[in-house]
């Protein structure tokens, strides 16, 4: 049994395969020199700080379940604050709590925030009197929300929130795939404002924090999952071909002159869409063609460690988002030492800030060298937060082609991919390209892939999978 890809989805698939049958021989092949993909941490000014994803949704159970299975359940911690701001019209303004991915549900709270101009604010309640916006198929996020609430809600609320998740553009991203609850009401409700009120009212008062992380950083999760999976982990191994055989699959790895072939009863592909497309090109060309059409956005994270005295006032809240219309290179800033108290406890005299740069279509920003990206982040802190002096330490982490874009029609595309792969027994796929980019969503696809493979092995051999 082979899993191709040692990111969190591939490692989770290996763990679930092992839990289904502890006797199953599992090998994970990872092209990079380490496992974990975008989950990685290193020290900045002596504090261990995540360089990629720094939190996961707490209200979806899959991520926390995986942490517990990997023996890290006691390390799960809640944020110290979830209050965030939006940099709008030159000033930091509080993000209204009564919103659904940027879609406001309380006009009064929206007015108090000051995010929209008077004209933009006046446009929002017109949603309740406009004729219905007919949505019979998938549409872009921007097209629907702009029709109901106007351009400023899209530009100054929805865009920065979606940008933080997908690094994409609201006029391209799928309403069905990225905002499914809004998409559902778009087909049944006349008023988006009223629908947003209903959605926010559904949240239980004791639901707890939206996000969670590990005290040791999410970068600790991959190694723990890999260990718990019992799989043989091979890094620095690139799979370049996948061939159907009479009794399973053959994987070809390495350069031609040093190639190795590995035979497997079943294979889980846990790699991004483009590599998956290349591997499926020979045996599942329909799935390969669909996956080749998924675009990816790149981004960079500049982590800055400042002495606490560099801030004229201690930063408040978890950070702020920057709408594209502000025309700034930094799209978000996270006050990590405020958001995560355990980071502050590591060194009370240091404030850790993470600045995100790069959206789809803004690749020129990322072509700058590390020193220039660091200077952009430092300028952001000086201009917006009044920070004085130089940071104690910095780190630049580049995530090239890391975030799949769920463009209009994405769910139909993925349905066609899965239908094509279903015709190939012993083959499954998982990861961020399919049904969600967050850790819980990736883990969910991994669990589904493991279940499909185990069912195939038991059906094919008429015995427990460990005997296959």
Tab-separated table of C-alpha atoms in Angstrom:
chain	number	residue	atom	x	y	z
A	1	UNK	CA	0.000	0.000	0.000
A	2	UNK	CA	1.571	3.308	-1.090
A	3	UNK	CA	0.616	6.888	-0.261
A	4	UNK	CA	2.143	9.453	-2.609
A	5	UNK	CA	2.627	12.735	-0.753
A	6	UNK	CA	3.729	13.380	2.819
A	7	UNK	CA	1.699	16.480	3.562
A	8	UNK	CA	-0.895	16.356	6.303
A	9	UNK	CA	-3.461	14.705	3.998
A	10	UNK	CA	-1.111	11.895	2.990
A	11	UNK	CA	0.075	11.305	6.548
A	12	UNK	CA	-3.511	11.298	7.816
A	13	UNK	CA	-4.451	8.773	5.121
A	14	UNK	CA	-1.592	6.538	6.284
A	15	UNK	CA	-2.741	6.827	9.895
A	16	UNK	CA	-6.337	5.936	9.054
A	17	UNK	CA	-5.182	3.014	6.929
A	18	UNK	CA	-3.127	1.740	9.844
A	19	UNK	CA	-6.044	2.120	12.243
A	20	UNK	CA	-8.284	0.156	9.899
A	21	UNK	CA	-5.725	-2.633	9.659
A	22	UNK	CA	-2.575	-2.527	11.798
A	23	UNK	CA	-1.022	-5.295	9.713
A	24	UNK	CA	-1.151	-3.361	6.457
A	25	UNK	CA	2.283	-2.438	5.099
A	26	UNK	CA	2.142	1.252	4.230
A	27	UNK	CA	4.803	3.320	2.507
A	28	UNK	CA	4.624	7.105	2.201
A	29	UNK	CA	6.658	8.648	-0.624
A	30	UNK	CA	7.455	12.362	-0.318
A	31	UNK	CA	9.466	14.341	-2.869
A	32	UNK	CA	10.627	16.986	-0.393
A	33	UNK	CA	13.317	16.511	2.221
A	34	UNK	CA	10.757	16.536	5.031
A	35	UNK	CA	7.130	15.615	5.593
A	36	UNK	CA	4.403	18.063	6.529
A	37	UNK	CA	3.983	20.247	3.456
A	38	UNK	CA	2.738	23.658	4.587
A	39	UNK	CA	2.862	22.646	8.263
A	40	UNK	CA	6.293	23.659	9.442
A	41	UNK	CA	7.727	25.611	12.363
A	42	UNK	CA	11.105	27.080	13.242
A	43	UNK	CA	12.514	29.484	15.792
A	44	UNK	CA	12.289	33.253	15.422
A	45	UNK	CA	14.110	35.146	18.180
A	46	UNK	CA	14.218	31.889	20.135
A	47	UNK	CA	10.459	31.304	19.926
A	48	UNK	CA	9.063	28.363	17.962
A	49	UNK	CA	6.667	29.896	15.422
A	50	UNK	CA	4.694	28.275	12.600
A	51	UNK	CA	5.948	29.216	9.141
A	52	UNK	CA	2.821	27.980	7.356
A	53	UNK	CA	-0.677	27.334	8.658
A	54	UNK	CA	-0.819	28.505	12.288
A	55	UNK	CA	-4.342	27.409	13.210
A	56	UNK	CA	-7.163	25.106	12.219
A	57	UNK	CA	-10.915	25.285	12.499
A	58	UNK	CA	-12.017	24.057	15.905
A	59	UNK	CA	-15.686	23.683	14.957
A	60	UNK	CA	-14.919	20.966	12.433
A	61	UNK	CA	-13.883	17.865	14.390
A	62	UNK	CA	-11.431	16.233	11.979
A	63	UNK	CA	-8.366	18.314	12.788
A	64	UNK	CA	-8.671	17.972	16.548
A	65	UNK	CA	-9.446	14.272	16.146
A	66	UNK	CA	-6.229	13.777	14.188
A	67	UNK	CA	-4.217	15.622	16.839
A	68	UNK	CA	-5.684	13.370	19.524
A	69	UNK	CA	-4.990	10.217	17.519
A	70	UNK	CA	-1.393	11.391	17.165
A	71	UNK	CA	-1.082	11.842	20.921
A	72	UNK	CA	-1.234	15.639	20.883
A	73	UNK	CA	-4.711	16.159	22.283
A	74	UNK	CA	-3.401	17.712	25.504
A	75	UNK	CA	-1.402	20.242	23.462
A	76	UNK	CA	-4.473	21.786	21.788
A	77	UNK	CA	-4.906	25.400	22.891
A	78	UNK	CA	-7.461	28.145	22.260
A	79	UNK	CA	-6.633	31.647	21.044
A	80	UNK	CA	-6.351	34.429	23.573
A	81	UNK	CA	-8.517	36.639	21.372
A	82	UNK	CA	-10.426	36.359	18.121
A	83	UNK	CA	-11.062	40.088	17.679
A	84	UNK	CA	-9.756	41.156	14.287
A	85	UNK	CA	-9.721	44.384	12.297
A	86	UNK	CA	-9.869	45.472	8.683
A	87	UNK	CA	-7.604	48.168	7.270
A	88	UNK	CA	-10.186	50.185	5.368
A	89	UNK	CA	-9.949	53.695	3.976
A	90	UNK	CA	-6.585	54.151	5.678
A	91	UNK	CA	-7.556	53.146	9.227
A	92	UNK	CA	-7.883	49.976	11.284
A	93	UNK	CA	-11.555	49.279	11.895
A	94	UNK	CA	-13.091	46.395	13.886
A	95	UNK	CA	-14.359	43.463	11.867
A	96	UNK	CA	-18.045	43.050	12.816
A	97	UNK	CA	-18.683	39.808	14.636
A	98	UNK	CA	-22.110	39.529	13.010
A	99	UNK	CA	-20.983	38.409	9.566
A	100	UNK	CA	-20.644	35.230	7.500
A	101	UNK	CA	-17.346	35.225	5.634
A	102	UNK	CA	-17.672	38.968	5.254
A	103	UNK	CA	-21.399	39.042	4.492
A	104	UNK	CA	-22.904	41.321	7.176
A	105	UNK	CA	-25.967	40.317	9.145
A	106	UNK	CA	-26.246	43.417	11.360
A	107	UNK	CA	-26.329	46.788	9.594
A	108	UNK	CA	-25.971	48.708	12.857
A	109	UNK	CA	-22.800	46.834	13.806
A	110	UNK	CA	-21.519	47.324	10.266
A	111	UNK	CA	-22.126	51.075	10.544
A	112	UNK	CA	-20.280	51.232	13.866
A	113	UNK	CA	-17.260	49.503	12.329
A	114	UNK	CA	-16.733	52.306	9.818
A	115	UNK	CA	-15.416	49.854	7.215
A	116	UNK	CA	-17.773	51.056	4.486
A	117	UNK	CA	-18.282	54.580	3.209
A	118	UNK	CA	-21.684	56.200	3.880
A	119	UNK	CA	-22.745	55.376	0.324
A	120	UNK	CA	-21.561	51.774	0.608
A	121	UNK	CA	-23.360	51.374	3.922
A	122	UNK	CA	-26.603	52.792	2.526
A	123	UNK	CA	-26.514	50.227	-0.285
A	124	UNK	CA	-26.556	47.193	2.052
A	125	UNK	CA	-30.187	47.309	3.356
A	126	UNK	CA	-31.504	47.753	-0.189
A	127	UNK	CA	-30.969	43.999	-0.434
A	128	UNK	CA	-34.245	43.558	1.462
A	129	UNK	CA	-36.245	45.390	-1.211
A	130	UNK	CA	-34.557	44.345	-4.440
A	131	UNK	CA	-36.143	41.649	-6.627
A	132	UNK	CA	-34.725	38.151	-6.052
A	133	UNK	CA	-31.377	37.377	-7.649
A	134	UNK	CA	-31.966	34.074	-9.415
A	135	UNK	CA	-29.129	31.610	-8.776
A	136	UNK	CA	-29.736	28.337	-10.575
A	137	UNK	CA	-26.117	27.223	-10.961
A	138	UNK	CA	-22.737	28.063	-9.538
A	139	UNK	CA	-21.690	31.722	-9.764
A	140	UNK	CA	-18.761	33.746	-8.501
A	141	UNK	CA	-18.843	35.042	-4.951
A	142	UNK	CA	-18.555	38.619	-6.168
A	143	UNK	CA	-21.351	38.347	-8.738
A	144	UNK	CA	-23.973	37.273	-6.209
A	145	UNK	CA	-22.973	39.362	-3.212
A	146	UNK	CA	-22.433	42.490	-5.304
A	147	UNK	CA	-25.909	42.106	-6.797
A	148	UNK	CA	-27.450	41.913	-3.335
A	149	UNK	CA	-25.330	44.276	-1.201
A	150	UNK	CA	-23.156	46.341	-3.517
A	151	UNK	CA	-19.491	46.523	-4.427
A	152	UNK	CA	-18.134	47.826	-1.129
A	153	UNK	CA	-19.220	44.748	0.819
A	154	UNK	CA	-17.360	42.630	-1.721
A	155	UNK	CA	-14.290	44.865	-1.904
A	156	UNK	CA	-13.831	45.683	1.781
A	157	UNK	CA	-15.279	42.689	3.651
A	158	UNK	CA	-15.564	39.586	1.498
A	159	UNK	CA	-12.335	40.035	-0.487
A	160	UNK	CA	-9.991	40.271	2.510
A	161	UNK	CA	-11.610	37.317	4.273
A	162	UNK	CA	-11.536	35.103	1.187
A	163	UNK	CA	-8.015	36.312	0.431
A	164	UNK	CA	-6.870	35.091	3.806
A	165	UNK	CA	-8.095	31.580	3.044
A	166	UNK	CA	-7.512	31.157	-0.689
A	167	UNK	CA	-5.277	34.102	-1.693
A	168	UNK	CA	-7.794	34.364	-4.532
A	169	UNK	CA	-10.264	36.805	-6.066
A	170	UNK	CA	-13.950	37.007	-5.286
A	171	UNK	CA	-14.852	37.552	-8.935
A	172	UNK	CA	-13.360	34.134	-9.777
A	173	UNK	CA	-14.003	32.015	-6.698
A	174	UNK	CA	-17.019	29.710	-6.624
A	175	UNK	CA	-19.918	30.615	-4.347
A	176	UNK	CA	-20.864	26.934	-4.010
A	177	UNK	CA	-17.344	25.787	-3.119
A	178	UNK	CA	-16.127	28.616	-0.880
A	179	UNK	CA	-19.334	29.836	0.778
A	180	UNK	CA	-21.685	26.833	0.729
A	181	UNK	CA	-24.070	28.145	3.397
A	182	UNK	CA	-24.526	31.410	1.535
A	183	UNK	CA	-24.920	29.475	-1.728
A	184	UNK	CA	-27.699	27.372	-0.203
A	185	UNK	CA	-29.725	30.377	0.878
A	186	UNK	CA	-29.083	32.105	-2.456
A	187	UNK	CA	-31.307	29.483	-4.047
A	188	UNK	CA	-34.126	29.802	-1.526
A	189	UNK	CA	-34.065	33.248	0.119
A	190	UNK	CA	-34.860	36.613	-1.399
A	191	UNK	CA	-32.767	38.654	1.056
A	192	UNK	CA	-29.082	37.918	1.646
A	193	UNK	CA	-29.111	40.128	4.741
A	194	UNK	CA	-31.921	38.113	6.280
A	195	UNK	CA	-30.220	34.865	5.307
A	196	UNK	CA	-26.987	35.985	6.979
A	197	UNK	CA	-28.974	36.810	10.124
A	198	UNK	CA	-30.424	33.305	10.140
A	199	UNK	CA	-26.991	31.721	9.728
A	200	UNK	CA	-25.386	33.741	12.531
A	201	UNK	CA	-28.366	33.037	14.795
A	202	UNK	CA	-27.849	29.290	14.321
A	203	UNK	CA	-24.442	29.382	16.022
A	204	UNK	CA	-24.817	28.102	19.611
A	205	UNK	CA	-23.790	30.556	22.314
A	206	UNK	CA	-21.380	28.005	23.827
A	207	UNK	CA	-19.799	26.897	20.536
A	208	UNK	CA	-16.337	27.873	21.770
A	209	UNK	CA	-13.485	29.434	19.782
A	210	UNK	CA	-13.529	29.154	16.001
A	211	UNK	CA	-9.834	28.230	15.807
A	212	UNK	CA	-7.329	26.122	17.692
A	213	UNK	CA	-3.650	25.261	17.433
A	214	UNK	CA	-0.991	23.237	19.212
A	215	UNK	CA	1.080	24.630	22.036
A	216	UNK	CA	4.162	23.380	20.188
A	217	UNK	CA	2.885	24.804	16.883
A	218	UNK	CA	1.034	23.019	14.098
A	219	UNK	CA	4.435	22.209	12.652
A	220	UNK	CA	4.634	19.456	15.291
A	221	UNK	CA	1.570	17.665	13.908
A	222	UNK	CA	3.051	15.962	10.792
A	223	UNK	CA	5.850	14.119	12.602
A	224	UNK	CA	3.464	12.931	15.297
A	225	UNK	CA	0.970	11.668	12.707
A	226	UNK	CA	3.748	9.991	10.719
A	227	UNK	CA	4.955	8.173	13.810
A	228	UNK	CA	1.462	7.058	14.800
A	229	UNK	CA	0.744	5.804	11.258
A	230	UNK	CA	3.394	3.097	11.509
A	231	UNK	CA	4.196	3.743	7.848
A	232	UNK	CA	7.599	3.614	6.243
A	233	UNK	CA	8.323	7.258	5.416
A	234	UNK	CA	10.626	7.906	2.469
A	235	UNK	CA	11.546	11.514	1.739
A	236	UNK	CA	13.389	12.818	-1.309
A	237	UNK	CA	11.515	10.363	-3.527
A	238	UNK	CA	9.659	11.736	-6.563
A	239	UNK	CA	7.043	9.544	-8.225
A	240	UNK	CA	7.000	10.271	-11.959
A	241	UNK	CA	4.680	7.592	-13.326
A	242	UNK	CA	1.730	5.480	-12.218
A	243	UNK	CA	0.869	2.350	-14.198
A	244	UNK	CA	-2.036	-0.052	-13.821
A	245	UNK	CA	-1.005	-3.712	-13.518
A	246	UNK	CA	-3.001	-6.933	-13.507
A	247	UNK	CA	-3.140	-7.031	-9.716
A	248	UNK	CA	-2.595	-3.452	-8.619
A	249	UNK	CA	-0.371	-0.504	-9.420
A	250	UNK	CA	3.244	0.158	-10.317
A	251	UNK	CA	4.926	3.393	-9.340
A	252	UNK	CA	8.057	4.618	-11.087
A	253	UNK	CA	10.281	6.926	-9.046
A	254	UNK	CA	13.429	8.936	-9.536
A	255	UNK	CA	15.301	10.098	-12.639
A	256	UNK	CA	15.361	7.734	-15.608
A	257	UNK	CA	18.902	6.465	-15.066
A	258	UNK	CA	18.241	5.742	-11.378
A	259	UNK	CA	14.592	4.816	-11.587
A	260	UNK	CA	12.952	2.471	-9.129
A	261	UNK	CA	9.685	0.622	-9.536
A	262	UNK	CA	7.396	-0.108	-6.610
A	263	UNK	CA	4.410	-2.432	-6.857
A	264	UNK	CA	1.399	-1.779	-4.646
A	265	UNK	CA	-2.024	-3.295	-4.114
A	266	UNK	CA	-3.473	0.190	-3.819
A	267	UNK	CA	-2.391	3.818	-4.074
A	268	UNK	CA	-3.544	7.065	-2.468
A	269	UNK	CA	-2.479	10.218	-4.306
A	270	UNK	CA	-2.131	12.998	-1.734
A	271	UNK	CA	-0.338	15.567	-3.875
A	272	UNK	CA	-1.481	18.894	-5.373
A	273	UNK	CA	-3.656	18.923	-8.475
A	274	UNK	CA	-0.909	19.434	-11.054
A	275	UNK	CA	1.337	16.548	-9.887
A	276	UNK	CA	-1.765	14.368	-9.510
A	277	UNK	CA	-2.744	15.256	-13.072
A	278	UNK	CA	0.652	14.169	-14.387
A	279	UNK	CA	0.491	10.854	-12.533
A	280	UNK	CA	-3.058	10.136	-13.700
A	281	UNK	CA	-2.419	11.077	-17.327
A	282	UNK	CA	-1.726	7.537	-18.498
A	283	UNK	CA	-4.472	5.588	-16.720
A	284	UNK	CA	-7.184	8.141	-15.876
A	285	UNK	CA	-6.917	10.869	-18.540
A	286	UNK	CA	-10.355	12.348	-17.775
A	287	UNK	CA	-9.423	12.995	-14.148
A	288	UNK	CA	-5.998	14.239	-15.221
A	289	UNK	CA	-7.499	16.809	-17.587
A	290	UNK	CA	-9.844	18.131	-14.909
A	291	UNK	CA	-7.108	18.433	-12.277
A	292	UNK	CA	-4.821	20.208	-14.725
A	293	UNK	CA	-7.358	23.032	-14.853
A	294	UNK	CA	-7.054	23.920	-11.164
A	295	UNK	CA	-4.975	27.056	-10.710
A	296	UNK	CA	-2.814	27.688	-7.651
A	297	UNK	CA	-1.891	30.956	-5.928
A	298	UNK	CA	1.456	31.695	-4.301
A	299	UNK	CA	2.141	33.625	-1.131
A	300	UNK	CA	4.858	34.463	1.361
A	301	UNK	CA	4.854	34.913	5.121
A	302	UNK	CA	7.271	37.353	6.728
A	303	UNK	CA	7.633	36.737	10.452
A	304	UNK	CA	8.971	39.627	12.520
A	305	UNK	CA	10.077	39.497	16.156
A	306	UNK	CA	10.081	42.958	17.763
A	307	UNK	CA	11.042	44.008	21.267
A	308	UNK	CA	7.842	44.865	23.101
A	309	UNK	CA	9.095	48.416	23.544
A	310	UNK	CA	9.033	48.921	19.741
A	311	UNK	CA	5.239	49.329	19.871
A	312	UNK	CA	3.978	52.696	21.126
A	313	UNK	CA	0.899	50.837	22.383
A	314	UNK	CA	0.607	47.068	22.874
A	315	UNK	CA	-1.149	45.566	19.830
A	316	UNK	CA	-4.733	44.548	20.456
A	317	UNK	CA	-6.727	41.793	18.826
A	318	UNK	CA	-5.508	38.926	16.716
A	319	UNK	CA	-4.466	41.115	13.774
A	320	UNK	CA	-5.960	42.750	10.719
A	321	UNK	CA	-6.892	42.082	7.106
A	322	UNK	CA	-6.129	44.341	4.155
A	323	UNK	CA	-8.590	44.579	1.229
A	324	UNK	CA	-6.978	44.597	-2.244
A	325	UNK	CA	-8.543	48.004	-2.938
A	326	UNK	CA	-6.191	49.499	-0.348
A	327	UNK	CA	-3.341	48.834	-2.790
A	328	UNK	CA	-0.877	47.556	-0.184
A	329	UNK	CA	1.510	44.597	-0.635
A	330	UNK	CA	0.712	43.116	2.797
A	331	UNK	CA	-2.703	41.415	2.745
A	332	UNK	CA	-2.873	40.477	6.434
A	333	UNK	CA	-0.973	40.865	9.681
A	334	UNK	CA	-1.331	38.523	12.635
A	335	UNK	CA	-0.235	39.575	16.115
A	336	UNK	CA	0.809	36.051	17.001
A	337	UNK	CA	1.915	36.854	20.550
A	338	UNK	CA	-1.525	38.319	21.256
A	339	UNK	CA	-3.550	35.702	19.427
A	340	UNK	CA	-1.681	32.781	21.007
A	341	UNK	CA	-0.809	33.379	24.699
A	342	UNK	CA	1.670	30.487	24.752
A	343	UNK	CA	3.898	32.445	22.349
A	344	UNK	CA	3.866	35.433	24.691
A	345	UNK	CA	4.707	33.136	27.586
A	346	UNK	CA	7.774	31.916	25.699
A	347	UNK	CA	9.268	35.428	25.896
A	348	UNK	CA	7.345	38.298	27.485
A	349	UNK	CA	9.732	40.844	25.994
A	350	UNK	CA	9.126	39.840	22.372
A	351	UNK	CA	6.136	40.472	20.099
A	352	UNK	CA	5.809	38.082	17.154
A	353	UNK	CA	4.024	39.395	14.045
A	354	UNK	CA	3.287	37.437	10.853
A	355	UNK	CA	2.672	39.397	7.656
A	356	UNK	CA	1.152	37.644	4.624
A	357	UNK	CA	1.922	38.828	1.111
A	358	UNK	CA	0.689	37.638	-2.260
A	359	UNK	CA	-2.647	37.036	-3.923
A	360	UNK	CA	-3.563	35.516	-7.238
A	361	UNK	CA	-2.462	38.028	-9.852
A	362	UNK	CA	0.089	39.688	-7.549
A	363	UNK	CA	3.039	37.477	-8.443
A	364	UNK	CA	5.286	40.503	-9.079
A	365	UNK	CA	5.332	41.237	-5.340
A	366	UNK	CA	6.687	37.761	-4.644
A	367	UNK	CA	9.493	38.153	-7.200
A	368	UNK	CA	11.268	40.455	-4.774
A	369	UNK	CA	14.069	38.964	-2.718
A	370	UNK	CA	13.765	38.134	0.964
A	371	UNK	CA	15.282	41.424	2.101
A	372	UNK	CA	12.764	43.406	0.054
A	373	UNK	CA	9.805	41.363	1.353
A	374	UNK	CA	11.056	41.894	4.895
A	375	UNK	CA	11.308	45.640	4.249
A	376	UNK	CA	7.706	45.702	2.966
A	377	UNK	CA	6.503	43.994	6.141
A	378	UNK	CA	8.557	46.324	8.365
A	379	UNK	CA	7.182	49.364	6.539
A	380	UNK	CA	3.656	48.031	7.107
A	381	UNK	CA	4.264	47.763	10.833
A	382	UNK	CA	5.811	51.237	10.964
A	383	UNK	CA	3.010	52.916	9.002
A	384	UNK	CA	0.010	51.132	10.508
A	385	UNK	CA	1.152	50.212	14.012
A	386	UNK	CA	3.721	52.959	14.626
A	387	UNK	CA	6.462	50.446	15.329
A	388	UNK	CA	9.858	52.036	15.958
A	389	UNK	CA	13.248	50.504	15.267
A	390	UNK	CA	14.350	47.212	13.788
A	391	UNK	CA	13.080	43.717	14.616
A	392	UNK	CA	15.206	41.386	16.703
A	393	UNK	CA	14.846	38.615	14.149
A	394	UNK	CA	13.044	37.931	10.870
A	395	UNK	CA	12.061	34.956	8.730
A	396	UNK	CA	10.713	34.780	5.189
A	397	UNK	CA	8.813	31.677	4.118
A	398	UNK	CA	7.675	31.315	0.526
A	399	UNK	CA	4.809	29.038	-0.397
A	400	UNK	CA	4.916	28.873	-4.192
A	401	UNK	CA	1.810	27.465	-5.859
A	402	UNK	CA	0.412	26.441	-2.504
A	403	UNK	CA	-3.256	27.438	-2.485
A	404	UNK	CA	-5.701	25.811	-4.933
A	405	UNK	CA	-8.265	28.153	-6.446
A	406	UNK	CA	-11.862	26.971	-6.160
A	407	UNK	CA	-13.100	28.781	-9.242
A	408	UNK	CA	-16.703	28.746	-10.492
A	409	UNK	CA	-17.666	25.161	-11.301
A	410	UNK	CA	-15.123	23.654	-8.890
A	411	UNK	CA	-17.497	21.197	-7.210
A	412	UNK	CA	-18.679	19.863	-10.573
A	413	UNK	CA	-15.039	19.508	-11.628
A	414	UNK	CA	-14.221	17.498	-8.517
A	415	UNK	CA	-17.307	15.323	-9.013
A	416	UNK	CA	-16.030	14.453	-12.498
A	417	UNK	CA	-12.585	13.680	-11.071
A	418	UNK	CA	-14.020	11.355	-8.466
A	419	UNK	CA	-16.307	9.646	-10.992
A	420	UNK	CA	-13.354	8.914	-13.261
A	421	UNK	CA	-11.185	7.617	-10.415
A	422	UNK	CA	-14.016	5.442	-9.115
A	423	UNK	CA	-13.533	3.315	-12.220
A	424	UNK	CA	-9.991	2.467	-11.098
A	425	UNK	CA	-10.123	0.026	-8.166
A	426	UNK	CA	-7.458	0.550	-5.561
A	427	UNK	CA	-6.895	4.204	-6.390
A	428	UNK	CA	-7.958	7.200	-4.277
A	429	UNK	CA	-7.094	10.882	-3.985
A	430	UNK	CA	-7.082	13.375	-1.131
A	431	UNK	CA	-5.810	16.803	-0.205
A	432	UNK	CA	-6.545	20.506	-0.440
A	433	UNK	CA	-7.526	20.475	-4.122
A	434	UNK	CA	-10.846	18.741	-3.517
A	435	UNK	CA	-13.291	19.803	-0.806
A	436	UNK	CA	-11.553	22.386	1.358
A	437	UNK	CA	-8.129	23.912	1.935
A	438	UNK	CA	-8.082	23.845	5.742
A	439	UNK	CA	-6.564	21.078	7.842
A	440	UNK	CA	-9.889	19.521	8.950
A	441	UNK	CA	-11.122	19.413	5.340
A	442	UNK	CA	-7.868	17.793	4.164
A	443	UNK	CA	-8.089	15.240	6.966
A	444	UNK	CA	-11.684	14.468	5.969
A	445	UNK	CA	-10.614	13.689	2.391
A	446	UNK	CA	-7.803	11.515	3.757
A	447	UNK	CA	-10.193	9.512	5.896
A	448	UNK	CA	-12.492	8.987	2.899
A	449	UNK	CA	-9.560	7.886	0.724
A	450	UNK	CA	-8.413	5.398	3.365
A	451	UNK	CA	-11.914	3.965	3.666
A	452	UNK	CA	-12.185	3.476	-0.108
A	453	UNK	CA	-8.827	1.721	-0.272
A	454	UNK	CA	-9.566	-0.585	2.662
A	455	UNK	CA	-12.918	-1.545	1.146
A	456	UNK	CA	-11.212	-2.323	-2.159
A	457	UNK	CA	-8.537	-4.500	-0.536
A	458	UNK	CA	-11.081	-6.482	1.437
A	459	UNK	CA	-13.356	-6.944	-1.564
A	460	UNK	CA	-10.498	-7.881	-3.860
A	461	UNK	CA	-8.940	-10.470	-1.577
A	462	UNK	CA	-11.910	-11.660	0.415
A	463	UNK	CA	-9.843	-11.313	3.565
A	464	UNK	CA	-8.602	-8.697	6.003
A	465	UNK	CA	-6.521	-6.090	4.224
A	466	UNK	CA	-3.387	-7.153	6.128
A	467	UNK	CA	-3.430	-10.436	4.208
A	468	UNK	CA	-3.539	-8.629	0.852
